[in-house]
C-alpha cells in the first residue's frame, strides 16, 4: 500500500480530530493526538447518543415515572450488550459498572480477599500500577518475569505456578502493555493458570479498545474469568468502566462500598444484600456513562474490531520503520511484523530528555504525546535498566529529574501523514539535540 496516500477512513467518526490549536509561535495548526493510550476523544456517535438520550434521562432503579423506567431499562439492557461485545457467558457472568479499570481491579481485589489467610496473586513485571497496588495489601504478590525485550515469560509463569503448589488464587495480567504495546497471549496464560487451579483476570484497559476480545473461546481451559476495562480509552469519555466476572464471586460477603442500591432489606439489626451486580454498584449509577459506552461499542462493532486492529497495526509498523531509521533514537519495544501488538511505541532520543522532546513536539508541531513512566514504574525501571540503588536516589531526591520514555500511541483515526510529521521533527531533534534542549 502507498502509506502516504492513505488517510484514516475512520477519522470523521471522531470529534475534534481536525481541531486547530496554537503553536508556541502563535500560529494555528491541526492538532495531532498521539496520546490515545491515556484517553481517546469521543466518537461523534457517542456525543449524538448522549444528546439524544438526555431528553429521556432520569434517575434510575428507584423512580416510577416513564423516563426513570426507560432509563433503568436501558441501563440494565446495557449489560448484555457488554457481555456480547467480549463474548462473556450471559448465564454465569455479570457486568458491574464502575468508574474505570482501576476501580474494577480494586473491587475484585476486595471480593477475592480472604482476610488473614494470605493466598498468592501472580501479577507480572509489566503491569500498570492499577493492576499491582490493589493486590499488595491483601495478598502475597509474586511477579512473573519479563525477558530482555520486556515480553512476558510463560516459562516463569509456569515455574511460579508450580512453586506456589496450588496456592495461587489469581493470575492477573495486562492484555496489552501501555508501555511497549506487547499483546500477551491471554488464552495460553489462562490455560496455564487453570491447569494449576488458579483463576485469571485480564486488565483489558489497552486491549479492549483495539482488538477483538473473546472471554469464552471453545476450549474451556482458555476461558478468561475476569475482565476489566475503561470506556474513556474507547471513545466514550463519560466516566464509566466495566468489571466482568462470574456472579458467584460477588454473591458472598459484603461489598467494599455499601449504601443506597446495594441492599434489599435493611433494619437496624440486619441487612439482606442485593444480588450481583446491584450489590456492587453503590449509590446512583452513571447512566450517561453507560449510554456513552454502549454507543461506542455499537460503533466499534459496526466497524469490526479486526479491521480496527489491522489498520492500527499498519500505522504502528509504518511508524516503527520511520523511527528505526532515525539515528539517535532508542526504541524500547521489539516485535516482528506478524506479532500481535497494539499501537504504542516507547522511545528516547540521545542527548535530550524525554520531557523536553514532548514539549518540543507540542510547541512546534501541535503533537500530543506522553512522557514519563505512565503509572508503570517497575516495568520502565527494567526496560531502562535502572537499579534499585538508583531508585533509592530518587526516593531521597524527589525533585531530581526522573528517567522515563516518550510514548506515541495510536487511535483508529490517526493518519500516516501525521506519522510523517512526527518523524520529520524527531529527526531534526535527534540531529541537533542540544539546540532543542
Ligand atoms: C494497562 C492499563 N491498566 C490500567 C489502567 C488504568 O485505567 P484507568 O485510569 O482508566 O483506571 C491503564 C491506564 O492507562 C492502563 O494503561
PDB file of C-alpha atoms in Angstrom, residues 129-418:
ATOM      1  CA  UNK A 129       0.142   0.299  38.981  1.00  0.00           C
ATOM      2  CA  UNK A 130      -3.624  -0.242  38.853  1.00  0.00           C
ATOM      3  CA  UNK A 131      -3.039  -3.971  38.404  1.00  0.00           C
ATOM      4  CA  UNK A 132      -0.328  -4.181  41.039  1.00  0.00           C
ATOM      5  CA  UNK A 133      -1.000  -1.896  44.019  1.00  0.00           C
ATOM      6  CA  UNK A 134      -4.588  -3.089  44.753  1.00  0.00           C
ATOM      7  CA  UNK A 135      -3.245  -6.607  45.371  1.00  0.00           C
ATOM      8  CA  UNK A 136      -0.283  -5.727  47.570  1.00  0.00           C
ATOM      9  CA  UNK A 137      -2.041  -5.006  50.856  1.00  0.00           C
ATOM     10  CA  UNK A 138      -4.337  -8.042  50.745  1.00  0.00           C
ATOM     11  CA  UNK A 139      -2.321 -10.885  49.251  1.00  0.00           C
ATOM     12  CA  UNK A 140       1.137 -12.297  48.915  1.00  0.00           C
ATOM     13  CA  UNK A 141       2.063 -10.972  45.449  1.00  0.00           C
ATOM     14  CA  UNK A 142       4.653 -12.620  43.261  1.00  0.00           C
ATOM     15  CA  UNK A 143       5.668 -11.147  39.901  1.00  0.00           C
ATOM     16  CA  UNK A 144       6.121 -13.093  36.664  1.00  0.00           C
ATOM     17  CA  UNK A 145       9.346 -12.125  34.912  1.00  0.00           C
ATOM     18  CA  UNK A 146       9.761 -10.361  31.598  1.00  0.00           C
ATOM     19  CA  UNK A 147      12.607 -11.174  29.204  1.00  0.00           C
ATOM     20  CA  UNK A 148      15.314  -8.805  27.926  1.00  0.00           C
ATOM     21  CA  UNK A 149      12.933  -7.128  25.460  1.00  0.00           C
ATOM     22  CA  UNK A 150      10.200  -6.761  28.076  1.00  0.00           C
ATOM     23  CA  UNK A 151       7.973  -9.644  26.933  1.00  0.00           C
ATOM     24  CA  UNK A 152       6.240 -11.837  29.470  1.00  0.00           C
ATOM     25  CA  UNK A 153       7.951 -15.152  30.207  1.00  0.00           C
ATOM     26  CA  UNK A 154       5.431 -18.009  30.120  1.00  0.00           C
ATOM     27  CA  UNK A 155       8.179 -20.315  31.416  1.00  0.00           C
ATOM     28  CA  UNK A 156       8.490 -18.175  34.513  1.00  0.00           C
ATOM     29  CA  UNK A 157       4.693 -18.086  34.874  1.00  0.00           C
ATOM     30  CA  UNK A 158       4.575 -21.871  34.898  1.00  0.00           C
ATOM     31  CA  UNK A 159       7.508 -22.216  37.266  1.00  0.00           C
ATOM     32  CA  UNK A 160       5.818 -19.783  39.700  1.00  0.00           C
ATOM     33  CA  UNK A 161       2.539 -21.693  39.460  1.00  0.00           C
ATOM     34  CA  UNK A 162       4.480 -24.860  40.320  1.00  0.00           C
ATOM     35  CA  UNK A 163       6.432 -23.133  43.097  1.00  0.00           C
ATOM     36  CA  UNK A 164       3.265 -21.990  44.877  1.00  0.00           C
ATOM     37  CA  UNK A 165       1.762 -25.511  44.786  1.00  0.00           C
ATOM     38  CA  UNK A 166      -1.882 -24.759  44.016  1.00  0.00           C
ATOM     39  CA  UNK A 167      -1.970 -21.755  46.350  1.00  0.00           C
ATOM     40  CA  UNK A 168      -2.243 -19.183  43.548  1.00  0.00           C
ATOM     41  CA  UNK A 169      -5.696 -17.644  43.716  1.00  0.00           C
ATOM     42  CA  UNK A 170      -5.399 -15.457  40.653  1.00  0.00           C
ATOM     43  CA  UNK A 171      -3.075 -14.709  37.771  1.00  0.00           C
ATOM     44  CA  UNK A 172      -3.610 -11.056  36.940  1.00  0.00           C
ATOM     45  CA  UNK A 173      -2.132  -9.840  33.703  1.00  0.00           C
ATOM     46  CA  UNK A 174      -2.471  -6.983  31.288  1.00  0.00           C
ATOM     47  CA  UNK A 175      -3.977  -7.868  27.917  1.00  0.00           C
ATOM     48  CA  UNK A 176      -1.720  -5.325  26.228  1.00  0.00           C
ATOM     49  CA  UNK A 177       1.044  -3.187  27.665  1.00  0.00           C
ATOM     50  CA  UNK A 178       0.545   0.569  27.929  1.00  0.00           C
ATOM     51  CA  UNK A 179       4.333   0.955  27.675  1.00  0.00           C
ATOM     52  CA  UNK A 180       5.532  -1.418  24.949  1.00  0.00           C
ATOM     53  CA  UNK A 181       2.274  -2.284  23.189  1.00  0.00           C
ATOM     54  CA  UNK A 182       3.025  -6.006  23.544  1.00  0.00           C
ATOM     55  CA  UNK A 183      -0.124  -8.120  23.482  1.00  0.00           C
ATOM     56  CA  UNK A 184       0.004 -11.002  25.934  1.00  0.00           C
ATOM     57  CA  UNK A 185      -1.239 -14.469  24.893  1.00  0.00           C
ATOM     58  CA  UNK A 186      -4.158 -14.318  27.331  1.00  0.00           C
ATOM     59  CA  UNK A 187      -5.654 -17.666  26.341  1.00  0.00           C
ATOM     60  CA  UNK A 188      -2.352 -19.505  26.789  1.00  0.00           C
ATOM     61  CA  UNK A 189      -1.935 -17.768  30.145  1.00  0.00           C
ATOM     62  CA  UNK A 190      -5.492 -18.751  31.101  1.00  0.00           C
ATOM     63  CA  UNK A 191      -4.788 -22.366  30.187  1.00  0.00           C
ATOM     64  CA  UNK A 192      -1.673 -22.429  32.343  1.00  0.00           C
ATOM     65  CA  UNK A 193      -3.434 -20.727  35.259  1.00  0.00           C
ATOM     66  CA  UNK A 194      -6.372 -23.139  35.107  1.00  0.00           C
ATOM     67  CA  UNK A 195      -4.107 -26.201  34.955  1.00  0.00           C
ATOM     68  CA  UNK A 196      -2.798 -25.101  38.347  1.00  0.00           C
ATOM     69  CA  UNK A 197      -6.298 -24.297  39.707  1.00  0.00           C
ATOM     70  CA  UNK A 198      -5.831 -20.518  39.568  1.00  0.00           C
ATOM     71  CA  UNK A 199      -8.252 -18.008  38.008  1.00  0.00           C
ATOM     72  CA  UNK A 200      -7.258 -15.257  35.597  1.00  0.00           C
ATOM     73  CA  UNK A 201      -8.026 -11.538  35.446  1.00  0.00           C
ATOM     74  CA  UNK A 202      -7.186  -9.703  32.247  1.00  0.00           C
ATOM     75  CA  UNK A 203      -6.606  -5.974  32.614  1.00  0.00           C
ATOM     76  CA  UNK A 204      -8.205  -5.044  29.309  1.00  0.00           C
ATOM     77  CA  UNK A 205      -7.662  -1.260  29.537  1.00  0.00           C
ATOM     78  CA  UNK A 206      -5.360  -1.284  26.499  1.00  0.00           C
ATOM     79  CA  UNK A 207      -6.668  -4.423  24.787  1.00  0.00           C
ATOM     80  CA  UNK A 208     -10.430  -3.982  24.551  1.00  0.00           C
ATOM     81  CA  UNK A 209     -10.313  -0.690  22.559  1.00  0.00           C
ATOM     82  CA  UNK A 210      -8.010  -2.124  19.892  1.00  0.00           C
ATOM     83  CA  UNK A 211      -8.650  -5.844  19.305  1.00  0.00           C
ATOM     84  CA  UNK A 212     -11.491  -8.333  19.483  1.00  0.00           C
ATOM     85  CA  UNK A 213     -11.595  -9.941  22.928  1.00  0.00           C
ATOM     86  CA  UNK A 214     -13.137 -13.369  23.395  1.00  0.00           C
ATOM     87  CA  UNK A 215     -13.619 -14.278  27.060  1.00  0.00           C
ATOM     88  CA  UNK A 216     -15.009 -17.724  26.289  1.00  0.00           C
ATOM     89  CA  UNK A 217     -13.260 -19.471  23.395  1.00  0.00           C
ATOM     90  CA  UNK A 218     -14.217 -23.090  22.630  1.00  0.00           C
ATOM     91  CA  UNK A 219     -11.548 -24.599  24.868  1.00  0.00           C
ATOM     92  CA  UNK A 220     -12.868 -24.086  28.417  1.00  0.00           C
ATOM     93  CA  UNK A 221      -9.362 -24.161  29.866  1.00  0.00           C
ATOM     94  CA  UNK A 222      -8.681 -20.964  27.918  1.00  0.00           C
ATOM     95  CA  UNK A 223     -11.630 -19.020  29.325  1.00  0.00           C
ATOM     96  CA  UNK A 224     -10.969 -15.611  30.845  1.00  0.00           C
ATOM     97  CA  UNK A 225     -12.543 -15.483  34.311  1.00  0.00           C
ATOM     98  CA  UNK A 226     -12.443 -11.732  34.916  1.00  0.00           C
ATOM     99  CA  UNK A 227     -12.042  -8.746  32.611  1.00  0.00           C
ATOM    100  CA  UNK A 228     -11.714  -5.034  33.420  1.00  0.00           C
ATOM    101  CA  UNK A 229     -11.693  -2.064  31.053  1.00  0.00           C
ATOM    102  CA  UNK A 230     -12.364   1.686  30.769  1.00  0.00           C
ATOM    103  CA  UNK A 231     -14.752   3.450  28.395  1.00  0.00           C
ATOM    104  CA  UNK A 232     -12.615   6.623  28.244  1.00  0.00           C
ATOM    105  CA  UNK A 233      -9.969   4.661  26.309  1.00  0.00           C
ATOM    106  CA  UNK A 234     -12.589   3.514  23.794  1.00  0.00           C
ATOM    107  CA  UNK A 235     -14.066   6.781  22.570  1.00  0.00           C
ATOM    108  CA  UNK A 236     -16.650   7.166  25.373  1.00  0.00           C
ATOM    109  CA  UNK A 237     -15.134   9.516  27.975  1.00  0.00           C
ATOM    110  CA  UNK A 238     -18.066   9.803  30.382  1.00  0.00           C
ATOM    111  CA  UNK A 239     -16.657   8.149  33.479  1.00  0.00           C
ATOM    112  CA  UNK A 240     -17.607   4.502  33.075  1.00  0.00           C
ATOM    113  CA  UNK A 241     -15.604   1.320  33.411  1.00  0.00           C
ATOM    114  CA  UNK A 242     -16.505  -2.349  33.450  1.00  0.00           C
ATOM    115  CA  UNK A 243     -15.759  -5.370  35.591  1.00  0.00           C
ATOM    116  CA  UNK A 244     -16.947  -8.740  34.281  1.00  0.00           C
ATOM    117  CA  UNK A 245     -16.783 -11.972  36.227  1.00  0.00           C
ATOM    118  CA  UNK A 246     -18.837 -14.910  37.494  1.00  0.00           C
ATOM    119  CA  UNK A 247     -21.889 -13.844  39.537  1.00  0.00           C
ATOM    120  CA  UNK A 248     -20.789 -16.367  42.174  1.00  0.00           C
ATOM    121  CA  UNK A 249     -17.710 -14.294  43.023  1.00  0.00           C
ATOM    122  CA  UNK A 250     -19.863 -11.346  44.035  1.00  0.00           C
ATOM    123  CA  UNK A 251     -22.509 -13.275  45.986  1.00  0.00           C
ATOM    124  CA  UNK A 252     -20.635 -13.963  49.198  1.00  0.00           C
ATOM    125  CA  UNK A 253     -19.618 -11.421  51.775  1.00  0.00           C
ATOM    126  CA  UNK A 254     -20.100  -7.677  51.886  1.00  0.00           C
ATOM    127  CA  UNK A 255     -19.091  -5.272  49.093  1.00  0.00           C
ATOM    128  CA  UNK A 256     -16.253  -2.858  49.890  1.00  0.00           C
ATOM    129  CA  UNK A 257     -18.524   0.145  49.323  1.00  0.00           C
ATOM    130  CA  UNK A 258     -22.080  -0.063  50.612  1.00  0.00           C
ATOM    131  CA  UNK A 259     -25.063   2.256  50.700  1.00  0.00           C
ATOM    132  CA  UNK A 260     -28.061   3.039  48.510  1.00  0.00           C
ATOM    133  CA  UNK A 261     -28.820   0.416  45.891  1.00  0.00           C
ATOM    134  CA  UNK A 262     -26.757  -2.371  47.470  1.00  0.00           C
ATOM    135  CA  UNK A 263     -29.314  -3.709  49.957  1.00  0.00           C
ATOM    136  CA  UNK A 264     -32.679  -5.370  49.508  1.00  0.00           C
ATOM    137  CA  UNK A 265     -33.883  -5.128  53.142  1.00  0.00           C
ATOM    138  CA  UNK A 266     -32.369  -3.106  55.980  1.00  0.00           C
ATOM    139  CA  UNK A 267     -33.317  -2.987  59.679  1.00  0.00           C
ATOM    140  CA  UNK A 268     -31.173  -1.576  62.445  1.00  0.00           C
ATOM    141  CA  UNK A 269     -30.188  -5.129  63.260  1.00  0.00           C
ATOM    142  CA  UNK A 270     -29.616  -6.832  59.925  1.00  0.00           C
ATOM    143  CA  UNK A 271     -29.228  -6.358  56.176  1.00  0.00           C
ATOM    144  CA  UNK A 272     -30.140  -8.538  53.215  1.00  0.00           C
ATOM    145  CA  UNK A 273     -27.867  -7.576  50.358  1.00  0.00           C
ATOM    146  CA  UNK A 274     -28.977  -7.272  46.738  1.00  0.00           C
ATOM    147  CA  UNK A 275     -27.800  -9.853  44.229  1.00  0.00           C
ATOM    148  CA  UNK A 276     -24.906  -9.076  41.876  1.00  0.00           C
ATOM    149  CA  UNK A 277     -24.399  -6.796  40.077  1.00  0.00           C
ATOM    150  CA  UNK A 278     -26.567  -4.409  42.148  1.00  0.00           C
ATOM    151  CA  UNK A 279     -24.854  -5.166  45.471  1.00  0.00           C
ATOM    152  CA  UNK A 280     -21.629  -3.925  43.824  1.00  0.00           C
ATOM    153  CA  UNK A 281     -22.997  -0.653  42.438  1.00  0.00           C
ATOM    154  CA  UNK A 282     -23.418   1.556  45.486  1.00  0.00           C
ATOM    155  CA  UNK A 283     -25.056   4.952  45.029  1.00  0.00           C
ATOM    156  CA  UNK A 284     -26.712   6.473  41.975  1.00  0.00           C
ATOM    157  CA  UNK A 285     -25.237   4.870  38.871  1.00  0.00           C
ATOM    158  CA  UNK A 286     -23.629   6.743  35.985  1.00  0.00           C
ATOM    159  CA  UNK A 287     -26.362   6.307  33.374  1.00  0.00           C
ATOM    160  CA  UNK A 288     -24.855   8.765  30.898  1.00  0.00           C
ATOM    161  CA  UNK A 289     -21.524   6.940  31.098  1.00  0.00           C
ATOM    162  CA  UNK A 290     -23.230   3.695  30.207  1.00  0.00           C
ATOM    163  CA  UNK A 291     -25.164   5.324  27.339  1.00  0.00           C
ATOM    164  CA  UNK A 292     -21.823   6.549  26.006  1.00  0.00           C
ATOM    165  CA  UNK A 293     -20.155   3.154  26.393  1.00  0.00           C
ATOM    166  CA  UNK A 294     -22.965   1.362  24.559  1.00  0.00           C
ATOM    167  CA  UNK A 295     -22.854   3.883  21.699  1.00  0.00           C
ATOM    168  CA  UNK A 296     -19.088   3.315  21.422  1.00  0.00           C
ATOM    169  CA  UNK A 297     -19.488  -0.461  21.465  1.00  0.00           C
ATOM    170  CA  UNK A 298     -22.063  -0.217  18.680  1.00  0.00           C
ATOM    171  CA  UNK A 299     -19.733   1.900  16.550  1.00  0.00           C
ATOM    172  CA  UNK A 300     -16.699  -0.312  17.201  1.00  0.00           C
ATOM    173  CA  UNK A 301     -18.750  -3.428  16.399  1.00  0.00           C
ATOM    174  CA  UNK A 302     -20.076  -1.911  13.172  1.00  0.00           C
ATOM    175  CA  UNK A 303     -16.521  -1.045  12.086  1.00  0.00           C
ATOM    176  CA  UNK A 304     -15.263  -4.504  13.062  1.00  0.00           C
ATOM    177  CA  UNK A 305     -12.587  -4.929  15.723  1.00  0.00           C
ATOM    178  CA  UNK A 306     -10.480  -6.967  13.278  1.00  0.00           C
ATOM    179  CA  UNK A 307     -10.474  -4.075  10.791  1.00  0.00           C
ATOM    180  CA  UNK A 308      -9.502  -1.603  13.505  1.00  0.00           C
ATOM    181  CA  UNK A 309      -6.747  -3.913  14.728  1.00  0.00           C
ATOM    182  CA  UNK A 310      -5.452  -4.315  11.179  1.00  0.00           C
ATOM    183  CA  UNK A 311      -5.433  -0.589  10.439  1.00  0.00           C
ATOM    184  CA  UNK A 312      -3.734   0.350  13.714  1.00  0.00           C
ATOM    185  CA  UNK A 313      -1.141  -2.353  13.094  1.00  0.00           C
ATOM    186  CA  UNK A 314      -0.296  -0.799   9.765  1.00  0.00           C
ATOM    187  CA  UNK A 315       0.116   2.580  11.446  1.00  0.00           C
ATOM    188  CA  UNK A 316       2.397   1.007  14.050  1.00  0.00           C
ATOM    189  CA  UNK A 317       4.528  -0.847  11.518  1.00  0.00           C
ATOM    190  CA  UNK A 318       4.898   2.305   9.441  1.00  0.00           C
ATOM    191  CA  UNK A 319       5.843   4.409  12.473  1.00  0.00           C
ATOM    192  CA  UNK A 320       8.293   1.775  13.684  1.00  0.00           C
ATOM    193  CA  UNK A 321      10.016   1.718  10.300  1.00  0.00           C
ATOM    194  CA  UNK A 322      10.265   5.501  10.256  1.00  0.00           C
ATOM    195  CA  UNK A 323      11.525   5.821  13.822  1.00  0.00           C
ATOM    196  CA  UNK A 324      14.028   2.990  13.447  1.00  0.00           C
ATOM    197  CA  UNK A 325      15.692   4.810  10.579  1.00  0.00           C
ATOM    198  CA  UNK A 326      16.397   7.902  12.706  1.00  0.00           C
ATOM    199  CA  UNK A 327      19.898   7.802  14.219  1.00  0.00           C
ATOM    200  CA  UNK A 328      19.947   8.551  17.941  1.00  0.00           C
ATOM    201  CA  UNK A 329      16.529   7.066  18.676  1.00  0.00           C
ATOM    202  CA  UNK A 330      16.266   4.103  21.039  1.00  0.00           C
ATOM    203  CA  UNK A 331      13.048   2.098  20.707  1.00  0.00           C
ATOM    204  CA  UNK A 332      12.016   0.076  23.742  1.00  0.00           C
ATOM    205  CA  UNK A 333       9.680  -2.409  22.098  1.00  0.00           C
ATOM    206  CA  UNK A 334      10.638  -5.001  19.541  1.00  0.00           C
ATOM    207  CA  UNK A 335       8.099  -7.044  17.642  1.00  0.00           C
ATOM    208  CA  UNK A 336       8.209  -8.769  14.306  1.00  0.00           C
ATOM    209  CA  UNK A 337       5.629  -7.594  11.822  1.00  0.00           C
ATOM    210  CA  UNK A 338       3.312 -10.593  12.411  1.00  0.00           C
ATOM    211  CA  UNK A 339       3.437 -10.490  16.215  1.00  0.00           C
ATOM    212  CA  UNK A 340       0.267  -9.183  17.857  1.00  0.00           C
ATOM    213  CA  UNK A 341       0.678  -5.702  19.322  1.00  0.00           C
ATOM    214  CA  UNK A 342      -1.242  -2.504  19.849  1.00  0.00           C
ATOM    215  CA  UNK A 343      -0.216   0.904  18.580  1.00  0.00           C
ATOM    216  CA  UNK A 344       2.070   2.002  21.402  1.00  0.00           C
ATOM    217  CA  UNK A 345       5.683   2.990  20.707  1.00  0.00           C
ATOM    218  CA  UNK A 346       8.089   3.952  23.532  1.00  0.00           C
ATOM    219  CA  UNK A 347      11.383   5.686  22.735  1.00  0.00           C
ATOM    220  CA  UNK A 348      14.074   8.129  23.791  1.00  0.00           C
ATOM    221  CA  UNK A 349      16.431  10.391  21.858  1.00  0.00           C
ATOM    222  CA  UNK A 350      20.082  10.550  22.778  1.00  0.00           C
ATOM    223  CA  UNK A 351      21.184  13.874  24.262  1.00  0.00           C
ATOM    224  CA  UNK A 352      17.756  15.255  25.207  1.00  0.00           C
ATOM    225  CA  UNK A 353      15.316  14.412  27.993  1.00  0.00           C
ATOM    226  CA  UNK A 354      12.005  12.709  27.369  1.00  0.00           C
ATOM    227  CA  UNK A 355      10.113  15.669  28.832  1.00  0.00           C
ATOM    228  CA  UNK A 356      11.884  18.105  26.537  1.00  0.00           C
ATOM    229  CA  UNK A 357      11.123  16.013  23.437  1.00  0.00           C
ATOM    230  CA  UNK A 358       7.429  16.065  24.331  1.00  0.00           C
ATOM    231  CA  UNK A 359       7.478  19.833  24.883  1.00  0.00           C
ATOM    232  CA  UNK A 360       9.157  20.456  21.525  1.00  0.00           C
ATOM    233  CA  UNK A 361       6.647  18.203  19.731  1.00  0.00           C
ATOM    234  CA  UNK A 362       3.778  20.118  21.297  1.00  0.00           C
ATOM    235  CA  UNK A 363       5.201  23.627  20.922  1.00  0.00           C
ATOM    236  CA  UNK A 364       6.481  23.281  17.379  1.00  0.00           C
ATOM    237  CA  UNK A 365       4.026  20.927  15.709  1.00  0.00           C
ATOM    238  CA  UNK A 366       0.960  20.592  17.956  1.00  0.00           C
ATOM    239  CA  UNK A 367       1.698  16.916  18.587  1.00  0.00           C
ATOM    240  CA  UNK A 368       0.443  15.427  21.872  1.00  0.00           C
ATOM    241  CA  UNK A 369       2.434  12.505  23.256  1.00  0.00           C
ATOM    242  CA  UNK A 370       3.060  11.311  26.803  1.00  0.00           C
ATOM    243  CA  UNK A 371       6.310  11.072  28.694  1.00  0.00           C
ATOM    244  CA  UNK A 372       7.473   9.558  31.957  1.00  0.00           C
ATOM    245  CA  UNK A 373       6.565   6.127  33.292  1.00  0.00           C
ATOM    246  CA  UNK A 374       2.794   6.032  32.636  1.00  0.00           C
ATOM    247  CA  UNK A 375       1.985   4.575  36.080  1.00  0.00           C
ATOM    248  CA  UNK A 376       4.076   1.546  35.185  1.00  0.00           C
ATOM    249  CA  UNK A 377       7.276   2.402  37.012  1.00  0.00           C
ATOM    250  CA  UNK A 378       8.703  -1.070  37.811  1.00  0.00           C
ATOM    251  CA  UNK A 379       8.407  -2.097  34.137  1.00  0.00           C
ATOM    252  CA  UNK A 380      10.114   1.085  32.904  1.00  0.00           C
ATOM    253  CA  UNK A 381      12.847   0.658  35.521  1.00  0.00           C
ATOM    254  CA  UNK A 382      13.527  -2.745  33.953  1.00  0.00           C
ATOM    255  CA  UNK A 383      13.389  -1.508  30.358  1.00  0.00           C
ATOM    256  CA  UNK A 384      15.792   1.325  31.150  1.00  0.00           C
ATOM    257  CA  UNK A 385      17.941  -0.865  33.439  1.00  0.00           C
ATOM    258  CA  UNK A 386      17.553   1.460  36.436  1.00  0.00           C
ATOM    259  CA  UNK A 387      18.869  -0.306  39.515  1.00  0.00           C
ATOM    260  CA  UNK A 388      17.144  -0.426  42.935  1.00  0.00           C
ATOM    261  CA  UNK A 389      20.078   1.639  44.256  1.00  0.00           C
ATOM    262  CA  UNK A 390      19.395   4.269  41.641  1.00  0.00           C
ATOM    263  CA  UNK A 391      15.725   4.295  42.674  1.00  0.00           C
ATOM    264  CA  UNK A 392      16.800   4.947  46.273  1.00  0.00           C
ATOM    265  CA  UNK A 393      18.431   8.114  44.983  1.00  0.00           C
ATOM    266  CA  UNK A 394      15.090   9.295  43.541  1.00  0.00           C
ATOM    267  CA  UNK A 395      13.341   8.385  46.763  1.00  0.00           C
ATOM    268  CA  UNK A 396      15.612  10.770  48.634  1.00  0.00           C
ATOM    269  CA  UNK A 397      15.743  13.408  45.901  1.00  0.00           C
ATOM    270  CA  UNK A 398      12.127  13.897  44.998  1.00  0.00           C
ATOM    271  CA  UNK A 399      12.850  16.923  42.830  1.00  0.00           C
ATOM    272  CA  UNK A 400      15.565  15.244  40.726  1.00  0.00           C
ATOM    273  CA  UNK A 401      14.570  14.855  37.057  1.00  0.00           C
ATOM    274  CA  UNK A 402      13.187  11.355  36.635  1.00  0.00           C
ATOM    275  CA  UNK A 403      14.059   8.841  33.967  1.00  0.00           C
ATOM    276  CA  UNK A 404      11.299   7.895  31.576  1.00  0.00           C
ATOM    277  CA  UNK A 405      10.410   7.482  27.924  1.00  0.00           C
ATOM    278  CA  UNK A 406       8.353   9.221  25.263  1.00  0.00           C
ATOM    279  CA  UNK A 407       5.237   7.324  24.210  1.00  0.00           C
ATOM    280  CA  UNK A 408       3.357   7.593  20.949  1.00  0.00           C
ATOM    281  CA  UNK A 409       0.022   5.787  20.953  1.00  0.00           C
ATOM    282  CA  UNK A 410      -2.455   5.472  18.121  1.00  0.00           C
ATOM    283  CA  UNK A 411      -6.194   5.536  17.782  1.00  0.00           C
ATOM    284  CA  UNK A 412      -8.193   4.427  14.757  1.00  0.00           C
ATOM    285  CA  UNK A 413      -8.479   7.988  13.433  1.00  0.00           C
ATOM    286  CA  UNK A 414      -4.720   8.663  13.209  1.00  0.00           C
ATOM    287  CA  UNK A 415      -3.188   9.066   9.762  1.00  0.00           C
ATOM    288  CA  UNK A 416       0.048   8.002   8.099  1.00  0.00           C
ATOM    289  CA  UNK A 417       0.622  11.650   7.212  1.00  0.00           C
ATOM    290  CA  UNK A 418       0.631  12.505  10.933  1.00  0.00           C
TER     291      UNK A 418
END
